[in-house]
mmCIF file of C-alpha atoms in Angstrom:
data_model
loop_
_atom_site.group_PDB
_atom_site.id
_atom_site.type_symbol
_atom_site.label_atom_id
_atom_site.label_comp_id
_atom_site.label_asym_id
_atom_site.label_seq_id
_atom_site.Cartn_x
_atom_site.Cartn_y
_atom_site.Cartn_z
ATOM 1 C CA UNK A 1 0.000 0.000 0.000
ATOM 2 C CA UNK A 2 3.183 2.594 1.100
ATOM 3 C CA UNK A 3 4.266 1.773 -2.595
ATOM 4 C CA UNK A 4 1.138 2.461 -4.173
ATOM 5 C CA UNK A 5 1.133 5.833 -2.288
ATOM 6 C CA UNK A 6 4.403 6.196 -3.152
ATOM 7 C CA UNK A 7 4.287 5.953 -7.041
ATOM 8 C CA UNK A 8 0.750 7.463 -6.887
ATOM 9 C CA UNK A 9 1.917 10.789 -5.079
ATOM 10 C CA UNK A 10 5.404 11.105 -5.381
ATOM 11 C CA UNK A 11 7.100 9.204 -8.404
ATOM 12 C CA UNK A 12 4.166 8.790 -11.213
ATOM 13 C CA UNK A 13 3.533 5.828 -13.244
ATOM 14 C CA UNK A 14 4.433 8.229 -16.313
ATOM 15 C CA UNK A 15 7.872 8.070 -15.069
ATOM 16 C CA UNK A 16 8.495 4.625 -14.400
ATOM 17 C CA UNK A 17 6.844 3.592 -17.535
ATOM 18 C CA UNK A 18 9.052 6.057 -19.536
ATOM 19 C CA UNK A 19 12.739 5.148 -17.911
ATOM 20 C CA UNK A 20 11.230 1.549 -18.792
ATOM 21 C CA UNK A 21 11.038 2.036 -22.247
ATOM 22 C CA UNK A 22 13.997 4.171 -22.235
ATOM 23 C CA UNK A 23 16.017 1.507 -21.082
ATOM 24 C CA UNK A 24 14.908 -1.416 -23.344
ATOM 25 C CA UNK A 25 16.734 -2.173 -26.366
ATOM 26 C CA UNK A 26 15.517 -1.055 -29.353
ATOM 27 C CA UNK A 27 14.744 3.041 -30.658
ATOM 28 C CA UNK A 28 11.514 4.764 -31.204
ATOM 29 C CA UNK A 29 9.129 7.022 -29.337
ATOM 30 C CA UNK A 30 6.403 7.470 -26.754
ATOM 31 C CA UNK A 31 3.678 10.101 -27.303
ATOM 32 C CA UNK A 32 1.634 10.989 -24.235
ATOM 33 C CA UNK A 33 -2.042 11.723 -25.113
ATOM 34 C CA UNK A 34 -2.743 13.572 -22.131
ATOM 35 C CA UNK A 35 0.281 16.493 -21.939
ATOM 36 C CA UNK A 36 0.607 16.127 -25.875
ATOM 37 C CA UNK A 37 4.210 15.215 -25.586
ATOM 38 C CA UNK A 38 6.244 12.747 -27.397
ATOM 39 C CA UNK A 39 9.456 11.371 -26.184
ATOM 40 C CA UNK A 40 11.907 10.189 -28.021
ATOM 41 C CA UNK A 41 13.189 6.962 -26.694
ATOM 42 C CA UNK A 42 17.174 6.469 -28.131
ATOM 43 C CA UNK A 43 17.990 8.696 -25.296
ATOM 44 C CA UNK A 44 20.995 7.751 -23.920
ATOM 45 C CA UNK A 45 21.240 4.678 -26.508
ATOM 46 C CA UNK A 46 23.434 6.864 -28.999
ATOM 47 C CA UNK A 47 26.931 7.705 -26.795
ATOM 48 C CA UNK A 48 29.558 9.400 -28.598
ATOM 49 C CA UNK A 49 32.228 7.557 -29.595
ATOM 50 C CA UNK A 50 35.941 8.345 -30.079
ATOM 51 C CA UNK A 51 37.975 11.226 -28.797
ATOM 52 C CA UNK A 52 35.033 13.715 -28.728
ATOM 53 C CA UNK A 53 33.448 11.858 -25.817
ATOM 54 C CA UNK A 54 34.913 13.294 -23.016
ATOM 55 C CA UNK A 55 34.853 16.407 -24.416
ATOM 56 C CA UNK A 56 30.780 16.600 -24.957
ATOM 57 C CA UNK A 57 30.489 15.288 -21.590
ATOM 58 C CA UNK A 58 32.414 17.765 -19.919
ATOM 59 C CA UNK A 59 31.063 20.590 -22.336
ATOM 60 C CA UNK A 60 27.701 19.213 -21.009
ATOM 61 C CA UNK A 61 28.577 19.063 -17.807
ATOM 62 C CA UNK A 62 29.494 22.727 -17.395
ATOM 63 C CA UNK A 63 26.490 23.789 -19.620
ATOM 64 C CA UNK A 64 24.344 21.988 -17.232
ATOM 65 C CA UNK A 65 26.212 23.962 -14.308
ATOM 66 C CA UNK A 66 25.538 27.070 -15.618
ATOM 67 C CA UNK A 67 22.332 26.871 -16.205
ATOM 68 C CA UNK A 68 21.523 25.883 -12.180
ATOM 69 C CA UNK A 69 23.567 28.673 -10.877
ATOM 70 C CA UNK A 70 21.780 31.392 -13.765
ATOM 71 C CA UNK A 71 18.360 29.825 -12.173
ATOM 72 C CA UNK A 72 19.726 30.150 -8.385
ATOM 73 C CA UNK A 73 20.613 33.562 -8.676
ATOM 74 C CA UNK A 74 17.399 34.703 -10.675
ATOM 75 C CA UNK A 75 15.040 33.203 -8.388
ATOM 76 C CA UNK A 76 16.470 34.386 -5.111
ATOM 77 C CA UNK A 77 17.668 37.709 -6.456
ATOM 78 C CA UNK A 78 13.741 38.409 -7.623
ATOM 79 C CA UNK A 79 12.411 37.045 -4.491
ATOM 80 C CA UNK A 80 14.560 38.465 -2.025
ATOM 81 C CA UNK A 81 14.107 41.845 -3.994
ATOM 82 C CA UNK A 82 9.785 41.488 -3.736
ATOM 83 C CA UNK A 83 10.694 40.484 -0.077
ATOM 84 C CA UNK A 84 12.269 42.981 1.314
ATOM 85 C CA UNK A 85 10.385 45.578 -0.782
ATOM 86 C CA UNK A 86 6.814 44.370 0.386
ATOM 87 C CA UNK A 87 8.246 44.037 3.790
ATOM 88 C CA UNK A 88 9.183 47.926 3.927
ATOM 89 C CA UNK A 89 6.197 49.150 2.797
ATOM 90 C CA UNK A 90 3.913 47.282 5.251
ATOM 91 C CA UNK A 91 6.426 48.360 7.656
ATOM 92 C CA UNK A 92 5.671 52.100 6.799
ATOM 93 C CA UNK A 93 2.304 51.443 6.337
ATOM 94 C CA UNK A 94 1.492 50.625 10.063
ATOM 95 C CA UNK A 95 3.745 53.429 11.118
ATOM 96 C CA UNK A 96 1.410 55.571 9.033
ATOM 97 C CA UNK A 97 -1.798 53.935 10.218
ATOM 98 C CA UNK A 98 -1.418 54.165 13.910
ATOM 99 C CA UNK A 99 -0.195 57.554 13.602
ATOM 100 C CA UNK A 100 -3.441 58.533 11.759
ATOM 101 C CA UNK A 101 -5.814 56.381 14.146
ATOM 102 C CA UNK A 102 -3.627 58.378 17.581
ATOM 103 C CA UNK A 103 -4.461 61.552 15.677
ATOM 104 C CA UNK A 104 -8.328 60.495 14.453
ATOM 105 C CA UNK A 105 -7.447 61.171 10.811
ATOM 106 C CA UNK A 106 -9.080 59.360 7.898
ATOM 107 C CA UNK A 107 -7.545 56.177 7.251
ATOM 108 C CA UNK A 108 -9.313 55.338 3.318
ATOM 109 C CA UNK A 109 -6.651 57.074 1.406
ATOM 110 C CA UNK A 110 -3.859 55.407 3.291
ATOM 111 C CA UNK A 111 -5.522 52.579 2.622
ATOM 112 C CA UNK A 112 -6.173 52.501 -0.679
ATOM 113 C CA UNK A 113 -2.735 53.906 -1.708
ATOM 114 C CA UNK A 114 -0.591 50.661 -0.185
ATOM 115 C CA UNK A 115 -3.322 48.803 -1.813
ATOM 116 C CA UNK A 116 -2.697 49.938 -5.115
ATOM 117 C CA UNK A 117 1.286 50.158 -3.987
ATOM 118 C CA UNK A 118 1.021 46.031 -3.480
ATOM 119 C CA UNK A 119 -0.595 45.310 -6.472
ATOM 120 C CA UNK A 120 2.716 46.131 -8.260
ATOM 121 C CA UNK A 121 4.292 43.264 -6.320
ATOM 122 C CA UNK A 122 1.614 41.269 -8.537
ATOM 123 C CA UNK A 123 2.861 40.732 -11.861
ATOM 124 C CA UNK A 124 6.488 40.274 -10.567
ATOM 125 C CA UNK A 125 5.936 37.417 -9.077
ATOM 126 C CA UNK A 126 3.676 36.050 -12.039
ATOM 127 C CA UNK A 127 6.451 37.426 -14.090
ATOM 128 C CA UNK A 128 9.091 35.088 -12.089
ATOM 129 C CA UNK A 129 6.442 31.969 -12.184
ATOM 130 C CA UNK A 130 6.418 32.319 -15.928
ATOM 131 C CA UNK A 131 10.234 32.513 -16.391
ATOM 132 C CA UNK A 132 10.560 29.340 -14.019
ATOM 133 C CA UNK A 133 7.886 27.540 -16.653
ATOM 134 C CA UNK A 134 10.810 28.218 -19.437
ATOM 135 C CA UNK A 135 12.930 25.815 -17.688
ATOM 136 C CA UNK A 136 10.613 23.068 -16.073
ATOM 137 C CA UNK A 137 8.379 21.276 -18.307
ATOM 138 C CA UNK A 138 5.936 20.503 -15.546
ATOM 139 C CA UNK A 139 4.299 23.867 -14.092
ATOM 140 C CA UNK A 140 3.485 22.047 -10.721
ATOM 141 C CA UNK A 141 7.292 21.530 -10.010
ATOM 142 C CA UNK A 142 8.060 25.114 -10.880
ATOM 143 C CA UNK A 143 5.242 26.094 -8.570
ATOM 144 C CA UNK A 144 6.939 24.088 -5.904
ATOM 145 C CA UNK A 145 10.433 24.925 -6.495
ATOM 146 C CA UNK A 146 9.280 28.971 -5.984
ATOM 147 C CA UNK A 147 7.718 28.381 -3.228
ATOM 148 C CA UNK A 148 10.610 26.379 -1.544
ATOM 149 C CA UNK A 149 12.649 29.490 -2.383
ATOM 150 C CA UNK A 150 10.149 31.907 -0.504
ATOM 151 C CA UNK A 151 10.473 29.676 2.478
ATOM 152 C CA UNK A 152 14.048 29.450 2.542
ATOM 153 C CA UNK A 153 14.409 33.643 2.175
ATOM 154 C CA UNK A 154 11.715 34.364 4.595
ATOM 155 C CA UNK A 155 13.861 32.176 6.929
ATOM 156 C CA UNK A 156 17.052 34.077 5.964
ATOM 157 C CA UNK A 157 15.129 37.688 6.614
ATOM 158 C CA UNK A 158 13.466 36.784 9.781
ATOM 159 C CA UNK A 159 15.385 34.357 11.711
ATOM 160 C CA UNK A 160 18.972 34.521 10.353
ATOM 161 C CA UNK A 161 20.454 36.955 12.918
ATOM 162 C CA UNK A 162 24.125 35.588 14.306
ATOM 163 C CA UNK A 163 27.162 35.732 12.526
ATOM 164 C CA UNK A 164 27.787 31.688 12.110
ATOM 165 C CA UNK A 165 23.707 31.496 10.262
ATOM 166 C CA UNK A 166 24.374 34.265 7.568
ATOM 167 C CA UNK A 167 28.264 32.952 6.576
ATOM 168 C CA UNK A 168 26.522 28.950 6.166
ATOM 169 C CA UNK A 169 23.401 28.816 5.682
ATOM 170 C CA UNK A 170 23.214 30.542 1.854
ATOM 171 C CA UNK A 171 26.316 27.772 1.420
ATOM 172 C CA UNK A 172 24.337 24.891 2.044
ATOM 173 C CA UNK A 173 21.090 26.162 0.398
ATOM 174 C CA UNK A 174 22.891 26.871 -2.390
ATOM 175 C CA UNK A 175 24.243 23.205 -2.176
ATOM 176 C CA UNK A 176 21.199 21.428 -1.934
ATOM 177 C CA UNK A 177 19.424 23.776 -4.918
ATOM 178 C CA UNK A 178 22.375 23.213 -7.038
ATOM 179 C CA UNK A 179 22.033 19.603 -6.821
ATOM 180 C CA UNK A 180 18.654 18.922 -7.543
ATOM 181 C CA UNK A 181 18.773 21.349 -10.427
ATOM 182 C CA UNK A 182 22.237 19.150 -11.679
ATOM 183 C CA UNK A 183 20.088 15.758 -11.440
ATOM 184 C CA UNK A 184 17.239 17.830 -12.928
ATOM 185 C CA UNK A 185 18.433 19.353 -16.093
ATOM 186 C CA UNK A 186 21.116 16.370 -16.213
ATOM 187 C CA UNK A 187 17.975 13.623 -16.430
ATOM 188 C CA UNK A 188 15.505 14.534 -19.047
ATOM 189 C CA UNK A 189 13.047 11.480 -18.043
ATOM 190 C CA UNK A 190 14.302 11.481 -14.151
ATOM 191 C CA UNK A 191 12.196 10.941 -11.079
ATOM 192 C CA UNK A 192 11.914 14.740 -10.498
ATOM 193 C CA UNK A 193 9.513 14.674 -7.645
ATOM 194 C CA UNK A 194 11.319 12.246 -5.730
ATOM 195 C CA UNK A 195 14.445 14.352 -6.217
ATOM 196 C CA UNK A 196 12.417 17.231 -5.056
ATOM 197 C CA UNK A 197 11.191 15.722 -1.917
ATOM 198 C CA UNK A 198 14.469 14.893 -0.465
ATOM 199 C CA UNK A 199 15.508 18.671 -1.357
ATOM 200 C CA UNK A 200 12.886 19.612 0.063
ATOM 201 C CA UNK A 201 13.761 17.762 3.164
ATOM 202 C CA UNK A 202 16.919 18.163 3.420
ATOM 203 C CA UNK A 203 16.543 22.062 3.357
ATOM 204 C CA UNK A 204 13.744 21.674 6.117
ATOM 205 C CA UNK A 205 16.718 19.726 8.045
ATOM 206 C CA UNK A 206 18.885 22.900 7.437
ATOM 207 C CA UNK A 207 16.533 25.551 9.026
ATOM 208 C CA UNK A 208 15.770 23.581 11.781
ATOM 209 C CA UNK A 209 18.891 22.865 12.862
ATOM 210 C CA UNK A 210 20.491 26.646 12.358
ATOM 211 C CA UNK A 211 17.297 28.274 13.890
ATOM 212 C CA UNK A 212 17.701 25.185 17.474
ATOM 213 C CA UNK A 213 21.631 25.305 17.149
ATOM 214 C CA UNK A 214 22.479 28.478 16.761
ATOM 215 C CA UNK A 215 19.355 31.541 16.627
ATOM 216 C CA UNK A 216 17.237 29.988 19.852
ATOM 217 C CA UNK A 217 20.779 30.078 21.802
ATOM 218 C CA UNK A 218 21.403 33.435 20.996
ATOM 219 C CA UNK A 219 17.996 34.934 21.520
ATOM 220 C CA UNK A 220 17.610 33.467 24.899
ATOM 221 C CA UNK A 221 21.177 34.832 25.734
ATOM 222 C CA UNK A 222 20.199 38.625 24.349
ATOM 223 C CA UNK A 223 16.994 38.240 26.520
ATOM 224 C CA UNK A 224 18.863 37.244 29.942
ATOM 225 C CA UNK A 225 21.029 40.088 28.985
ATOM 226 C CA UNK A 226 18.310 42.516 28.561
ATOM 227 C CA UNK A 227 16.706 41.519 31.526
ATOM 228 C CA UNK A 228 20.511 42.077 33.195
ATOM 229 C CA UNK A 229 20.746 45.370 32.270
ATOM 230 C CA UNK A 230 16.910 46.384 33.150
ATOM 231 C CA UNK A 231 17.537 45.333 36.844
ATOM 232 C CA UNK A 232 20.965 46.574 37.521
ATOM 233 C CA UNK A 233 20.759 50.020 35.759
ATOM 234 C CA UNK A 234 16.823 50.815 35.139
ATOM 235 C CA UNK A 235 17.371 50.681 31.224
ATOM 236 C CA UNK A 236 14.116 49.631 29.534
ATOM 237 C CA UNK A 237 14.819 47.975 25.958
ATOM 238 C CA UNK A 238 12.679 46.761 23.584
ATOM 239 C CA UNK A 239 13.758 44.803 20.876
ATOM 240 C CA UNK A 240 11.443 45.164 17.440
ATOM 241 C CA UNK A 241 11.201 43.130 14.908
ATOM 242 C CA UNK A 242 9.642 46.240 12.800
ATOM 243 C CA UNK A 243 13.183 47.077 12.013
ATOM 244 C CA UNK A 244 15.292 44.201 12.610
ATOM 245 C CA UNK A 245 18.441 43.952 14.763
ATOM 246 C CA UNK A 246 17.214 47.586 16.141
ATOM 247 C CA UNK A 247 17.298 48.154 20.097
ATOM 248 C CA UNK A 248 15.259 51.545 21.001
ATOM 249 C CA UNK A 249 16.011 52.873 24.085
ATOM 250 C CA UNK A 250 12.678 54.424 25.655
ATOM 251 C CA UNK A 251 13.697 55.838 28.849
ATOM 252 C CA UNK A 252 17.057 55.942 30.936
ATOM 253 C CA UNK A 253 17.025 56.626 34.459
ATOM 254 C CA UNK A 254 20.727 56.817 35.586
ATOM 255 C CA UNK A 255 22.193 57.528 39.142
ATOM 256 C CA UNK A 256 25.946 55.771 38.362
ATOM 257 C CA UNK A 257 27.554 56.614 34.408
ATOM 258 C CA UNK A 258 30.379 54.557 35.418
ATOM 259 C CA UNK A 259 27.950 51.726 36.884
ATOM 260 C CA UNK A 260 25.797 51.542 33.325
ATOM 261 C CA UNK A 261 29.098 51.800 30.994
ATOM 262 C CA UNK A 262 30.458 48.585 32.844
ATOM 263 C CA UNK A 263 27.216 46.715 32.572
ATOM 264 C CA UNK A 264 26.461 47.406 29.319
ATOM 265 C CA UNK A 265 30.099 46.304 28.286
ATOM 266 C CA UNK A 266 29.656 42.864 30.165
ATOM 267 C CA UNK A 267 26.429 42.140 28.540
ATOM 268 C CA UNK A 268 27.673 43.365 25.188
ATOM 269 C CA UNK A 269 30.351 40.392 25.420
ATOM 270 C CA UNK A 270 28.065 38.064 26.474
ATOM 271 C CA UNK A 271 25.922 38.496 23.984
ATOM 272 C CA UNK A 272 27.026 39.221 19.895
ATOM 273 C CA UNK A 273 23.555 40.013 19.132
ATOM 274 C CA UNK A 274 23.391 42.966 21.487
ATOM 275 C CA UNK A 275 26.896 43.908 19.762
ATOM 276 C CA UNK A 276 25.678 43.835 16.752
ATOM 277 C CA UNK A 277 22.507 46.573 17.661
ATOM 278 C CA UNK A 278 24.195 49.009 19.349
ATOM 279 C CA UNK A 279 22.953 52.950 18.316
ATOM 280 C CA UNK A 280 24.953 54.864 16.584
ATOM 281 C CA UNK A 281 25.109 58.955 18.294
ATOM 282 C CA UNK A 282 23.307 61.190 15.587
ATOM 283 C CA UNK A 283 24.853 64.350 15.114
ATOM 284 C CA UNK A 284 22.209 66.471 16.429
ATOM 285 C CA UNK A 285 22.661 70.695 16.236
ATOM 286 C CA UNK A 286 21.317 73.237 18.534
ATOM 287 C CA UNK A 287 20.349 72.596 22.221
ATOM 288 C CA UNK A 288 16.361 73.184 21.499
ATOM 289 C CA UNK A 289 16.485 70.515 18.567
ATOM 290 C CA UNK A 290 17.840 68.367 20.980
ATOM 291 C CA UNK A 291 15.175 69.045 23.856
ATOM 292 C CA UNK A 292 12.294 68.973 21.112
ATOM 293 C CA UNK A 293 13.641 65.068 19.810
ATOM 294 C CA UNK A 294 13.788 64.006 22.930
ATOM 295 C CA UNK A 295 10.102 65.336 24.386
ATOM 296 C CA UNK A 296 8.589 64.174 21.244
ATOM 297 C CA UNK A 297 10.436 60.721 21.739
ATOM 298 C CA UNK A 298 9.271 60.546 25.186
ATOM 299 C CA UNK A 299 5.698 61.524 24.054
ATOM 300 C CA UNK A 300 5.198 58.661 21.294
ATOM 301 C CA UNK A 301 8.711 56.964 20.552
ATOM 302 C CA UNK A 302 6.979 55.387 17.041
ATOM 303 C CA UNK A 303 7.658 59.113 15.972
ATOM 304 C CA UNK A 304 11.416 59.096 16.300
ATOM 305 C CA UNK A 305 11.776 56.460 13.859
ATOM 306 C CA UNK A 306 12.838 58.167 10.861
ATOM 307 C CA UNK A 307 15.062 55.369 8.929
ATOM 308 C CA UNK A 308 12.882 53.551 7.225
ATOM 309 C CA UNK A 309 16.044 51.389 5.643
ATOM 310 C CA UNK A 310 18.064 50.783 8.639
ATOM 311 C CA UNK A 311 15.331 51.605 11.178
ATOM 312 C CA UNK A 312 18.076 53.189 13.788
ATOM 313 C CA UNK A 313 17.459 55.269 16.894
ATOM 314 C CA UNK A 314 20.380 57.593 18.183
ATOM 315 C CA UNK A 315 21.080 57.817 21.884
ATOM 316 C CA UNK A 316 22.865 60.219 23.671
ATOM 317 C CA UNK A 317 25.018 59.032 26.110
ATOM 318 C CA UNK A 318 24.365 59.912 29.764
ATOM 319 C CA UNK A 319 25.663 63.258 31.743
ATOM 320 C CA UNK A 320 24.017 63.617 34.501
ATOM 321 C CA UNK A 321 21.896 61.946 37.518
ATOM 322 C CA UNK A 322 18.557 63.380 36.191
ATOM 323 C CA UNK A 323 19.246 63.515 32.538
ATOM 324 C CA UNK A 324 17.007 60.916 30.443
ATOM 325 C CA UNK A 325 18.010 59.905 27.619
ATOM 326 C CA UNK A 326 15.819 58.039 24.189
#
């Protein structure tokens, strides 16, 4: 019964019946009545002989290559790019919605602007379908391959944050796409879906053991750290995934300098990922801009976020006993 399943859902009778006939004896061809294909059965039964063999097959070999890495790169270059883009503008769009429902403004035009903004996303990503159809014959494994790809980049955008995740984990995705796409484009009547399942699972294998090996590790230790610094010094962070990697600083209440520059420093080494979102100063002129940022910061801090790329606050390091600082 597994087998049934098996050949049913995974493999295909087409298949089997096709690498059958490929690898009888004999020359002719198969014509499917359902896709309207025909198949021309002496492949692989006419090698090349002589001194030219090596070189086709290495010739072949690279062309083959080539063709995998100019499908990697396309795919993940569009999707990251529709990614990141749609992820920005929703991103600004909240911003711009709670400010207008704090304020009582009408919220239709907002609305209907990032409305009409998303539907540009549309045809990109039927655009990228399409081109994916060029190089599969069968549009359901295109489908699939895509949408492996979106999984794999949502994981790198959300959940890839240490150091050890972002220098391996495009390696071995790369790995694993380049070798399905090398048995793929290698095997004209192959057993495509099987190949595509074990990609599949071996790239669900990946992300779950960089996101329990190395990102669950390092988020608990930023979180013990935060917590470190909130009882010894009265710092309040909040860590938002709005604009990732970010730490905004709402409201400092400092009594010892010396006290909060050595904690921070001990938590900073304990933890990369605090490290690695530490403010930048902003070079701020004037003493009444400065008072003005830092009452309307105070007031609503969604307001001092002004990078909408890099999505940094600036703090100004502490002077005084009664000073606060955002």
């Amino acid at each position: 019964r597994w087998q049934q399943l098996l050949i049913n859902s995974i493999v295909g009778y087409d298949t089997i019946l096709t690498n059958s006939l490929v690898n009888s004896p004999g020359q002719g061809y198969l014509y499917n009545f359902q896709t309207k294909e025909l198949y021309d059965l002496s492949y692989g039964h006419e090698p090349p002989t002589g001194p030219t063999r090596f070189g086709d097959y290495f010739v072949t070999k690279c062309g083959v290559l080539l063709m995998s890495l100019f499908v990697f790169f396309t795919t993940t270059m569009s999707v990251s790019f529709t990614l990141r883009e749609t992820q920005s503008r929703m991103l600004r769009f909240t911003v711009q919605l709670q400010h207008h429902a704090r304020h009582q403004l009408p919220t239709f035009q907002l609305i209907f602007v990032h409305v009409i903004e998303s539907l540009v996303f549309v045809p990109i990503m039927i655009g990228i379908l399409f081109f994916l159809f060029e190089f599969y014959d069968d549009q359901l494994l295109a489908f699939l391959v895509l949408t492996l790809v979106w999984l794999c980049e949502l994981f790198t955008m959300i959940s890839v944050r240490t150091s050890i995740s972002m220098q391996f984990f495009p390696r071995f995705f790369l790995l694993y796409f380049l070798v399905f796409h090398i048995y793929f484009f290698s095997y004209t009547y192959g057993f495509s879906y099987l190949a595509f399942s074990a990609t599949a699972a071996f790239m669900q294998h990946l992300i779950l053991y960089f996101w329990n090996r190395f990102e669950v590790p390092a988020l608990q230790r930023f979180i013990r750290s935060r917590a470190h610094i909130h009882q010894q010094t009265g710092v309040q962070i909040t860590s938002s995934t709005i604009y990732t990697s970010t730490l905004h600083i709402a409201r400092v209440n400092v009594r010892d300098p010396g006290t909060m520059n050595d904690d921070v420093g001990a938590a900073r080494e304990a933890d990369p990922l605090l490290a690695q979102a530490e403010p930048t100063r902003n070079q701020q002129e004037g003493g009444q801009q400065l008072n003005e940022n830092a009452e309307a910061a105070a007031t609503d801090p969604l307001q001092d976020v002004r990078d909408h790329h890099h999505g940094q606050d600036y703090a100004e390091p502490p002077r005084n006993e009664n000073e606060q600082v955002t």
